[in-house]
CSV table of C-alpha atoms in Angstrom, one decimal:
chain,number,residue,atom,x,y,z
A,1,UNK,CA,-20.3,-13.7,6.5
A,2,UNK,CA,-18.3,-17.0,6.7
A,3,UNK,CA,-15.6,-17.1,8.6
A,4,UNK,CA,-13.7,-18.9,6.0
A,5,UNK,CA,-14.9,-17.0,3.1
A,6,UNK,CA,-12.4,-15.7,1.0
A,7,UNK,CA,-13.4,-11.9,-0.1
A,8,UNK,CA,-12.9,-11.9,-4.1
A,9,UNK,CA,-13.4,-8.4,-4.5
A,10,UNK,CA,-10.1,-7.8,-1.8
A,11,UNK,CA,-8.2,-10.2,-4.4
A,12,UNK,CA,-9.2,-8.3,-7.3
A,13,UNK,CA,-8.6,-4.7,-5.4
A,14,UNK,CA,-5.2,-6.0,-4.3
A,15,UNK,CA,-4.4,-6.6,-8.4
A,16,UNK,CA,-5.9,-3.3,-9.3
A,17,UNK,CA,-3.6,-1.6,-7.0
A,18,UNK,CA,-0.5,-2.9,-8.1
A,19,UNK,CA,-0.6,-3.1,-12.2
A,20,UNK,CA,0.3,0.6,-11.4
A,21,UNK,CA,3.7,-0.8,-9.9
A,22,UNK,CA,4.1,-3.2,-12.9
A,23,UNK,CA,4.3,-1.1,-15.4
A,24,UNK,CA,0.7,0.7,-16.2
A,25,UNK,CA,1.6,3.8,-15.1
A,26,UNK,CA,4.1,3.9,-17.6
A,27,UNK,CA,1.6,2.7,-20.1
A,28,UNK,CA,-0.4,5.8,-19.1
A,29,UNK,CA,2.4,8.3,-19.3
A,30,UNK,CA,3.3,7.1,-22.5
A,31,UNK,CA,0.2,6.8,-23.9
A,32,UNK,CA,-0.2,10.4,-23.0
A,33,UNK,CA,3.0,11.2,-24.9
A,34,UNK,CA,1.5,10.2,-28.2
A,35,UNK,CA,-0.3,13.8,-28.4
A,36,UNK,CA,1.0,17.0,-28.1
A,37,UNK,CA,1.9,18.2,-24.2
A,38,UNK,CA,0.8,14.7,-23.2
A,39,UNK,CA,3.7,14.3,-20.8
A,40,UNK,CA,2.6,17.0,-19.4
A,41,UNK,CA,-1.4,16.3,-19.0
A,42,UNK,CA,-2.9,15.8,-15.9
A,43,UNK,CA,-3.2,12.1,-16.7
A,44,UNK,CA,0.8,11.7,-17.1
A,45,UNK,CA,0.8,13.9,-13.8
A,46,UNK,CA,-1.0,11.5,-11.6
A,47,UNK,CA,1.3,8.8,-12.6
A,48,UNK,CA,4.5,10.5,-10.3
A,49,UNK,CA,4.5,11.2,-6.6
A,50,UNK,CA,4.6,14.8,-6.0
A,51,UNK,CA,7.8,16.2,-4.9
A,52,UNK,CA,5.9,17.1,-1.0
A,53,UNK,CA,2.5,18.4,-0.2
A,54,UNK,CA,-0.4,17.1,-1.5
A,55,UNK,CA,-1.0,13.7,-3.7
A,56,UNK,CA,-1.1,12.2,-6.8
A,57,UNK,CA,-2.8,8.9,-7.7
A,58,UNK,CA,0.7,7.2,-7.1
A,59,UNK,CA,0.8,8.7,-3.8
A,60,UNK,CA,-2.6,6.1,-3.1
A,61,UNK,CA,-0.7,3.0,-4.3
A,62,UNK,CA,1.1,2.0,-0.9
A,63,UNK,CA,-1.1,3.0,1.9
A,64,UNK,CA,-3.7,1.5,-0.8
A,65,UNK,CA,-1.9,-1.8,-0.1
A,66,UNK,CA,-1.5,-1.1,3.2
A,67,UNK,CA,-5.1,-0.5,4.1
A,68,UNK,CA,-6.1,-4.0,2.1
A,69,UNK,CA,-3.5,-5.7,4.3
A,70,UNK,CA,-5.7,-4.6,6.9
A,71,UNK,CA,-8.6,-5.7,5.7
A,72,UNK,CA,-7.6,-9.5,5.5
A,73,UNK,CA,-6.7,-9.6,9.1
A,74,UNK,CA,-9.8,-10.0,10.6
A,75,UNK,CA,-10.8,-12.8,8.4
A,76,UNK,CA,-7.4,-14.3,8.5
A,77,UNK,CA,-7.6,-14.4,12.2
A,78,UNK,CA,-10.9,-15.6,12.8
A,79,UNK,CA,-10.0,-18.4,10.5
A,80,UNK,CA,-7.1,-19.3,12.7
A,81,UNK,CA,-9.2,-18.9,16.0
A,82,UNK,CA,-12.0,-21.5,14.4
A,83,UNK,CA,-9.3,-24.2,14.0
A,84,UNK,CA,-8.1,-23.8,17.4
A,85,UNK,CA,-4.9,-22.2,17.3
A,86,UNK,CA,-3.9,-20.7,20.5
A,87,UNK,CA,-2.8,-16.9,21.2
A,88,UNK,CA,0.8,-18.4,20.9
A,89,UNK,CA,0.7,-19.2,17.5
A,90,UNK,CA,-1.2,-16.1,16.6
A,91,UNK,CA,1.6,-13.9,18.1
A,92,UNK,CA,4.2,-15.7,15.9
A,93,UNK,CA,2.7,-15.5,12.7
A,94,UNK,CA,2.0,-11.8,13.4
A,95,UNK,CA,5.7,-11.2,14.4
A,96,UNK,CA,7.1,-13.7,11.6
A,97,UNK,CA,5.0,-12.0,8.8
A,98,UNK,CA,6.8,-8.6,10.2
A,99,UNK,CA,9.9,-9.4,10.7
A,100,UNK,CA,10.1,-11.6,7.4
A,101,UNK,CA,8.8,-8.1,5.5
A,102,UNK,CA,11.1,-6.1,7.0
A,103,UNK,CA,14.1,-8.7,5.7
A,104,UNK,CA,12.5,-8.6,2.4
A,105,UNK,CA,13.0,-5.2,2.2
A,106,UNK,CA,16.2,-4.8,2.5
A,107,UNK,CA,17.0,-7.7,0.4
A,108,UNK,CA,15.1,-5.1,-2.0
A,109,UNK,CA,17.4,-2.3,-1.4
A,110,UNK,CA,20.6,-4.4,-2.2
A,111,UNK,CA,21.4,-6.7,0.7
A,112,UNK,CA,23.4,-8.8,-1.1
A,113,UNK,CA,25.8,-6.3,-2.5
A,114,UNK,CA,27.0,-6.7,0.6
A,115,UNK,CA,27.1,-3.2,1.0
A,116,UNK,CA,26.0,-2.7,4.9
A,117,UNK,CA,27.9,0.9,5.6
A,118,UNK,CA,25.4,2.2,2.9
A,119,UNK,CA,21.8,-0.2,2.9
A,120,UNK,CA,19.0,1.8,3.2
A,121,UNK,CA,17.6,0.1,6.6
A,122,UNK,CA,13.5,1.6,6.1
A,123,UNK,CA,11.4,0.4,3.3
A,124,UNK,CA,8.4,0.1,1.5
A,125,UNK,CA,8.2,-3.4,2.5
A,126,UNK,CA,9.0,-2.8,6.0
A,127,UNK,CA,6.6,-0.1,6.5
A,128,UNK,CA,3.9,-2.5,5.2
A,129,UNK,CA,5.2,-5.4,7.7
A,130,UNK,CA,5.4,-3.3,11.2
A,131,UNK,CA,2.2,-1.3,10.3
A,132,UNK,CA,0.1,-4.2,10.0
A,133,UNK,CA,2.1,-5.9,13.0
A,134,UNK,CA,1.5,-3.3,15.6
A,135,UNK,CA,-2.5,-2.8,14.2
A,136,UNK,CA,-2.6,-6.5,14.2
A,137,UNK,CA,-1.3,-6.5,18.0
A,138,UNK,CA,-4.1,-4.0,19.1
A,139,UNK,CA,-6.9,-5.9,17.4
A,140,UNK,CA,-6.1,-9.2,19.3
A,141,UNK,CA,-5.8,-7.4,22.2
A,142,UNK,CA,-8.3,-4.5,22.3
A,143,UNK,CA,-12.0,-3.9,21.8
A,144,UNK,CA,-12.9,-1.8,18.6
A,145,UNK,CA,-13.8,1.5,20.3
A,146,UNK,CA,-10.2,0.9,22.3
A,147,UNK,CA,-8.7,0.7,19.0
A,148,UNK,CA,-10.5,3.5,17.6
A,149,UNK,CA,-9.8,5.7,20.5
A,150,UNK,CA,-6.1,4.8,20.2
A,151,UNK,CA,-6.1,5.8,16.8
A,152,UNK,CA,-7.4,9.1,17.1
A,153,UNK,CA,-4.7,9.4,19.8
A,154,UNK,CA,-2.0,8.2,17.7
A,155,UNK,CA,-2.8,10.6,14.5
A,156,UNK,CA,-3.5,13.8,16.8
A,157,UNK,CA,-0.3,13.1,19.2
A,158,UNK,CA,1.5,13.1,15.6
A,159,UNK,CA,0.6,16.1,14.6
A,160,UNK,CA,1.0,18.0,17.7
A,161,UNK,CA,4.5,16.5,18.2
A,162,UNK,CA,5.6,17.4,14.5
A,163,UNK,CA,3.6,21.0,14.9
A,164,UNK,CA,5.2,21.7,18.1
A,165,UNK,CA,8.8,19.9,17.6
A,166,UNK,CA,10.3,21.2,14.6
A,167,UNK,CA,13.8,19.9,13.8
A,168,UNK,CA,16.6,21.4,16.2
A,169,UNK,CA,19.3,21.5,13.0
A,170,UNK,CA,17.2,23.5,10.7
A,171,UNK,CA,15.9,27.0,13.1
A,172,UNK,CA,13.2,29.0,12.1
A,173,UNK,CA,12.1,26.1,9.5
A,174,UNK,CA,8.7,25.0,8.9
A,175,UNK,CA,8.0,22.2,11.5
A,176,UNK,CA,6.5,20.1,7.9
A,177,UNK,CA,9.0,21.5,5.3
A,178,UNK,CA,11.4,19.0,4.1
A,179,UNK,CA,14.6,20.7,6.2
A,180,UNK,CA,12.5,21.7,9.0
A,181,UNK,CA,10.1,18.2,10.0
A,182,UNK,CA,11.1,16.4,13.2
A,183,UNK,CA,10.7,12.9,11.0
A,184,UNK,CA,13.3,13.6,8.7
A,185,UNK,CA,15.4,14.9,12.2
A,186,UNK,CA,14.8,11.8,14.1
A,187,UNK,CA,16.1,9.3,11.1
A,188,UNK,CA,19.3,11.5,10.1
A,189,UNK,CA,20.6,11.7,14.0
A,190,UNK,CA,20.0,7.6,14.4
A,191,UNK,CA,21.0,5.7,10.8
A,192,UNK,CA,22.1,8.6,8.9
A,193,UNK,CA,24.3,6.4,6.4
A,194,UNK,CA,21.2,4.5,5.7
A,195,UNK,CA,18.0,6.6,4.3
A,196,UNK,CA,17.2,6.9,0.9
A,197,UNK,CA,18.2,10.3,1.0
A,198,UNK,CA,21.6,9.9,2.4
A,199,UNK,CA,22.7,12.4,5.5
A,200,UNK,CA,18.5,14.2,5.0
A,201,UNK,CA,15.5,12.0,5.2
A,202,UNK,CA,13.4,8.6,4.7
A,203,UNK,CA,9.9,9.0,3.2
A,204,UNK,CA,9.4,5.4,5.2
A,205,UNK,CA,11.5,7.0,8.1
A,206,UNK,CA,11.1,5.3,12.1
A,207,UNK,CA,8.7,8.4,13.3
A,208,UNK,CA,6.2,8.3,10.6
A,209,UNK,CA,5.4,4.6,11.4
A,210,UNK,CA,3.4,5.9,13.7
A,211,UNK,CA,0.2,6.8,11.5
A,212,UNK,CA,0.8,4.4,9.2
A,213,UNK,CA,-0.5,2.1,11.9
A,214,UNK,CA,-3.8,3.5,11.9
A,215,UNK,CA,-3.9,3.4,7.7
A,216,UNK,CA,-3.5,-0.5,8.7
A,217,UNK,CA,-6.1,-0.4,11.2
A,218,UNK,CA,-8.8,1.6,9.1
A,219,UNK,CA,-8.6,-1.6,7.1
A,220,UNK,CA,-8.7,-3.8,10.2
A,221,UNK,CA,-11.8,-1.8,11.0
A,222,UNK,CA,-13.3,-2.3,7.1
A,223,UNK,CA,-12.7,-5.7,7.6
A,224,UNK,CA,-14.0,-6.6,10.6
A,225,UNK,CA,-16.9,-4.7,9.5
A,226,UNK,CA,-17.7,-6.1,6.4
A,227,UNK,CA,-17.8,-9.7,8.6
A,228,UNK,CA,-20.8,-8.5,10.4
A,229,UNK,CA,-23.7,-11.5,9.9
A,230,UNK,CA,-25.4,-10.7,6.4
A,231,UNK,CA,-28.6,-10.7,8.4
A,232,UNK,CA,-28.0,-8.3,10.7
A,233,UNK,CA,-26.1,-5.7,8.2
A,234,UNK,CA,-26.9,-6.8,4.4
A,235,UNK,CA,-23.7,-6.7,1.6
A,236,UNK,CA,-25.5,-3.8,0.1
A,237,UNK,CA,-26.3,-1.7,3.0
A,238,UNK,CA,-22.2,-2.3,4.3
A,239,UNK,CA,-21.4,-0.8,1.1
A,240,UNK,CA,-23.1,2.1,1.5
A,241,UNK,CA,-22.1,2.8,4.9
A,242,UNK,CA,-18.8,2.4,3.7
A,243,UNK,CA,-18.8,4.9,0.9
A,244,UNK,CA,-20.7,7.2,3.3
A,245,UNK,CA,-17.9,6.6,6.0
A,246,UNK,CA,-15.5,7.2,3.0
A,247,UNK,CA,-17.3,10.9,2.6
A,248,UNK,CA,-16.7,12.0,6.2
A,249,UNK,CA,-13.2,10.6,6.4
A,250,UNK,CA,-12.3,12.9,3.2
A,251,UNK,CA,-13.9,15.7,4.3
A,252,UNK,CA,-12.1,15.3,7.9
A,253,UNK,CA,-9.0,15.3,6.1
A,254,UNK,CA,-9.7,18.0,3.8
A,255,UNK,CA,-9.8,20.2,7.0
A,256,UNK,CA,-7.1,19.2,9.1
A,257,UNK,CA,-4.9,19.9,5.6
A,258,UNK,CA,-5.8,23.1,6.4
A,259,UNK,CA,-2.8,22.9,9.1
A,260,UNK,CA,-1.0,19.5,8.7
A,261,UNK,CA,-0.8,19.6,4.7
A,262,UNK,CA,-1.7,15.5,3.1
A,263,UNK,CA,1.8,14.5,2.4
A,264,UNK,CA,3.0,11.1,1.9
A,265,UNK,CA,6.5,11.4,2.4
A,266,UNK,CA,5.7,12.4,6.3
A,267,UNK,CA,2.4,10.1,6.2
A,268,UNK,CA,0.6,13.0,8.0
A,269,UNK,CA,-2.3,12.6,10.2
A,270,UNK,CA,-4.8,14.5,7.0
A,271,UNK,CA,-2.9,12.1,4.9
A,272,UNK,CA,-3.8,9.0,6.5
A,273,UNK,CA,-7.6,9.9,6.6
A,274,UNK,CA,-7.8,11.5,2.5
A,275,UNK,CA,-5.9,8.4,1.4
A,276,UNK,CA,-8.2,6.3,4.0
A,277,UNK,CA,-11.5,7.5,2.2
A,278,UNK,CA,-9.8,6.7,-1.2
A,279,UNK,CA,-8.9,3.4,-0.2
A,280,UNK,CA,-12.4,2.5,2.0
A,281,UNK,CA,-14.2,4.2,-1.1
A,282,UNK,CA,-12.7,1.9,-3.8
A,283,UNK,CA,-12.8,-1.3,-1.1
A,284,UNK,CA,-16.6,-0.5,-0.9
A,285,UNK,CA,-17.1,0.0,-4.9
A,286,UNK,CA,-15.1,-3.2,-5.6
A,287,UNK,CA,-17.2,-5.0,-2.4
A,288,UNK,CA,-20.4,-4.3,-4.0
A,289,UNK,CA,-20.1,-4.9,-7.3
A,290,UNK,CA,-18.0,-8.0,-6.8
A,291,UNK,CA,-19.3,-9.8,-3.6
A,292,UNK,CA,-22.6,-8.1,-3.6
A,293,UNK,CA,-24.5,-8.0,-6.9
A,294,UNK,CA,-21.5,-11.1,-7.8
A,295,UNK,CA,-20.4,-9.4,-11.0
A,296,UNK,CA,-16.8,-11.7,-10.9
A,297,UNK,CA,-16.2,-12.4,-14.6
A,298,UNK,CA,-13.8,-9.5,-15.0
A,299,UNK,CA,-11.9,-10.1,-11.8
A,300,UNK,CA,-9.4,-12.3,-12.9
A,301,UNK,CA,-7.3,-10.4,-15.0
A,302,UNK,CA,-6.5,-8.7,-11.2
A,303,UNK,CA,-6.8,-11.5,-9.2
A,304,UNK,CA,-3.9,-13.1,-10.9
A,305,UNK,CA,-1.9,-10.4,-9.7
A,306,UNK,CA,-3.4,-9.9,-6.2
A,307,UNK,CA,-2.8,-13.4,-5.7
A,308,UNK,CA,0.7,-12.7,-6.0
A,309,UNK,CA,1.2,-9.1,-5.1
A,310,UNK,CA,4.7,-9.3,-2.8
A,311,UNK,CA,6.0,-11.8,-5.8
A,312,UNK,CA,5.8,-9.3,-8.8
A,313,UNK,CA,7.2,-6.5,-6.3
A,314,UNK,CA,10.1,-8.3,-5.7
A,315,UNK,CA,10.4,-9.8,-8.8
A,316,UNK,CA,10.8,-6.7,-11.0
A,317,UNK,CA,14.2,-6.1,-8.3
A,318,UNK,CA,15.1,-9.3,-9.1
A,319,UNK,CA,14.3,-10.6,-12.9
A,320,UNK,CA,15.5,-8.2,-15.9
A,321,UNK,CA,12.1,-7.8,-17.4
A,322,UNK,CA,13.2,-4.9,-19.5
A,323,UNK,CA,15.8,-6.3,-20.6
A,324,UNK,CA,13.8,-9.5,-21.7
A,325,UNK,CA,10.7,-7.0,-23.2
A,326,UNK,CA,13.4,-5.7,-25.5
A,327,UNK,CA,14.8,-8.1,-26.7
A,328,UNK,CA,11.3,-8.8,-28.5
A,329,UNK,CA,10.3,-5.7,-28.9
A,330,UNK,CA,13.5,-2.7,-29.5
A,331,UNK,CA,13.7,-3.9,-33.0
A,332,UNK,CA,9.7,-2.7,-33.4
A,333,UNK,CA,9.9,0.2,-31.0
A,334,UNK,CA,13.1,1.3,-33.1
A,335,UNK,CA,11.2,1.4,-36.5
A,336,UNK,CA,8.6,3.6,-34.8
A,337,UNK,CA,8.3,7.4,-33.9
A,338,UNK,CA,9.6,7.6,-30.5
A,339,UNK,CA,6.3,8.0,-29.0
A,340,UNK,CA,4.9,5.1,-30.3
A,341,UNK,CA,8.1,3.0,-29.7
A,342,UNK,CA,7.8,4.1,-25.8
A,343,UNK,CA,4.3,3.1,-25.4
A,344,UNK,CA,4.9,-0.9,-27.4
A,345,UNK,CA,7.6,-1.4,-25.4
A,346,UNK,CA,5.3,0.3,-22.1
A,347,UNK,CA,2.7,-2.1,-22.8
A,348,UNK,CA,5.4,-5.3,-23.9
A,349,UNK,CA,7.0,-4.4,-20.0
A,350,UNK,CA,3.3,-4.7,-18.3
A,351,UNK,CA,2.0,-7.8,-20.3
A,352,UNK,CA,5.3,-10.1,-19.6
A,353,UNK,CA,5.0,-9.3,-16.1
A,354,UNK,CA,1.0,-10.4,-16.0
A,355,UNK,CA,2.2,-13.4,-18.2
A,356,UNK,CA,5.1,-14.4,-15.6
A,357,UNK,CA,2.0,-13.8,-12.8
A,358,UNK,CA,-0.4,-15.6,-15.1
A,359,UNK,CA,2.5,-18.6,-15.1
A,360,UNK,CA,2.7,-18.8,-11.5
A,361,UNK,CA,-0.9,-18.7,-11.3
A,362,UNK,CA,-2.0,-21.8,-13.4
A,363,UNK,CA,0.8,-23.8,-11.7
A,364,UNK,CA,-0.5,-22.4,-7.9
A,365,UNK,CA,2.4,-21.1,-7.1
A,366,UNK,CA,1.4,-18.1,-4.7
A,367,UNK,CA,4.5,-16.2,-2.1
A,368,UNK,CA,2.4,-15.9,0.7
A,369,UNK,CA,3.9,-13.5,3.4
């Protein structure tokens, strides 16, 4: 593949990941409310994070995103290697892109209330930029089966630290039980003033960074894979090594859950690999039929997002969408049944957000981070 080739399908994957974020899942959920126990279907259901153990289709959204930003690096970096920039400059787009996340995100949580004894310090945001700036560390500096070997170290030594180091102010507690896991432990003794959940625990706590490195460098790995010379490994057969990769990974996972349950909030070690073979799976269904047999005609619709993904994230913080939707549409959604008004003024929500991304798009405007 060309170094400088831009992979459409990771555009359109990146815009299919975050409509979810935008508004769709509340489509869904109210859609779902339109029949009888709807709210309640399995549908609705996958549109919430569970409350701890196990997953829900939101639970793939962020590691999702994670594992994509991984994927670009290795195309991003052999760009910057084939116009001659030196290891220098490397290193300080890697640290700027982390450290400018990490200030993102708390200008998410309400930096400029001016608030500091009470700003949450961790998230999303930040989790996104140190995760891909440590991977992206490693893979300048470290052969693949280095990396791959450090990986395996970093998700076992995780789960033998939290199985074997429960939290010393909850005794007798499950060592992965919200009172009992050493994560929660760690944040609530260091910046307890400054979690999401005041005084008790961070789902994108300081400790559970550490496997959300290797979600970043699964992608790293995808990516530097799918780069292989099209002679040598052809678009289709990379596909199908990645869905068959996707296979092992889940089944992996499926058995180590066994003992270390899949669980976002703690990123576990079963979590990174189930949530790894979602994200390679999808990644090698989006490849294929997008950069493979070239079916591109539906992709812009997501590309317009992807294109724009830490924009609309920010954006919905910052702009008052909802209040702009209803001002066009409460006086509709009012002269409906309640389930029908929710799901107008669902769908009025998610199509002003495409049509401020659609806006940006036409006139180029694109937050790169």
């Amino acid at each position: 593949m060309e170094t400088g080739k831009r992979l459409l399908s990771l555009d359109a994957l990146r815009g299919f990941d975050m409509i979810f974020i935008m508004g769709f899942a509340s489509v869904i959920t109210a859609a779902c409310g339109l029949f009888p126990g709807g709210d309640s279907c399995f549908l609705a259901s996958q549109m919430h994070h569970v409350p701890w153990n196990g997953f829900h289709h939101h639970d793939t959204i962020f590691p999702l995103f994670l594992f994509i930003a991984g994927v670009s690096f290795p195309f991003s970096h052999a760009k910057q290697v084939a116009g001659g920039a030196s290891k220098g400059r490397i290193y300080r787009k890697i640290f700027t892109r982390g450290i400018l996340l990490f200030l993102l995100g708390l200008v998410y949580n309400g930096f400029f209330r001016l608030d500091f004894a009470g700003l949450r310090i961790f998230s999303v945001l930040a989790r996104i930029g140190f995760a891909w700036m440590f991977a992206a560390l490693l893979f300048i500096n470290s052969k693949p089966g280095t990396r791959a070997v450090v990986s395996v170290a970093l998700l076992v030594g995780y789960w033998l630290l939290l199985r074997f180091v429960p939290a010393p102010d909850a005794p007798g507690a499950d060592p992965f039980s919200y009172e009992g896991n050493l994560v929660g432990y760690v944040d609530r003794t260091l910046v307890p003033n400054h979690l999401l959940n005041k005084g008790e625990f961070d789902p994108e706590g300081l400790l559970s960074l550490i496997p959300a490195i290797v979600t970043a460098m699964l992608g790293m790995f995808t990516g530097e894979f799918v780069r292989l010379d099209e002679k040598k490994v052809p678009g289709g057969k990379k596909a199908l090594y990645m869905a068959l990769a996707a296979v092992a990974m889940l089944v992996l996972g499926l058995v180590w859950s066994l003992d270390f349950p899949v669980n976002k909030s703690l990123w576990s070690s079963s979590f990174v690999l189930v949530v790894g073979a979602y994200s390679l799976g999808l990644f090698a269904l989006f490849y294929y039929l997008i950069d493979v047999r070239g079916w591109k005609k539906w992709t812009k619709f997501f590309e317009v997002i992807g294109l724009n993904s830490i924009t609309i994230y920010m954006a919905q913080r910052i702009i008052p969408f909802g209040s702009v939707n209803g001002f066009f549409l409460d006086g509709l959604a009012g002269h409906l049944p309640p389930a029908a008004g929710d799901l107008i003024l669902s769908i009025g929500y998610f199509v002003l957000c495409w049509l401020f991304l659609w806006f940006l798009y036409k006139k180029k405007i694109f937050l790169k981070v």
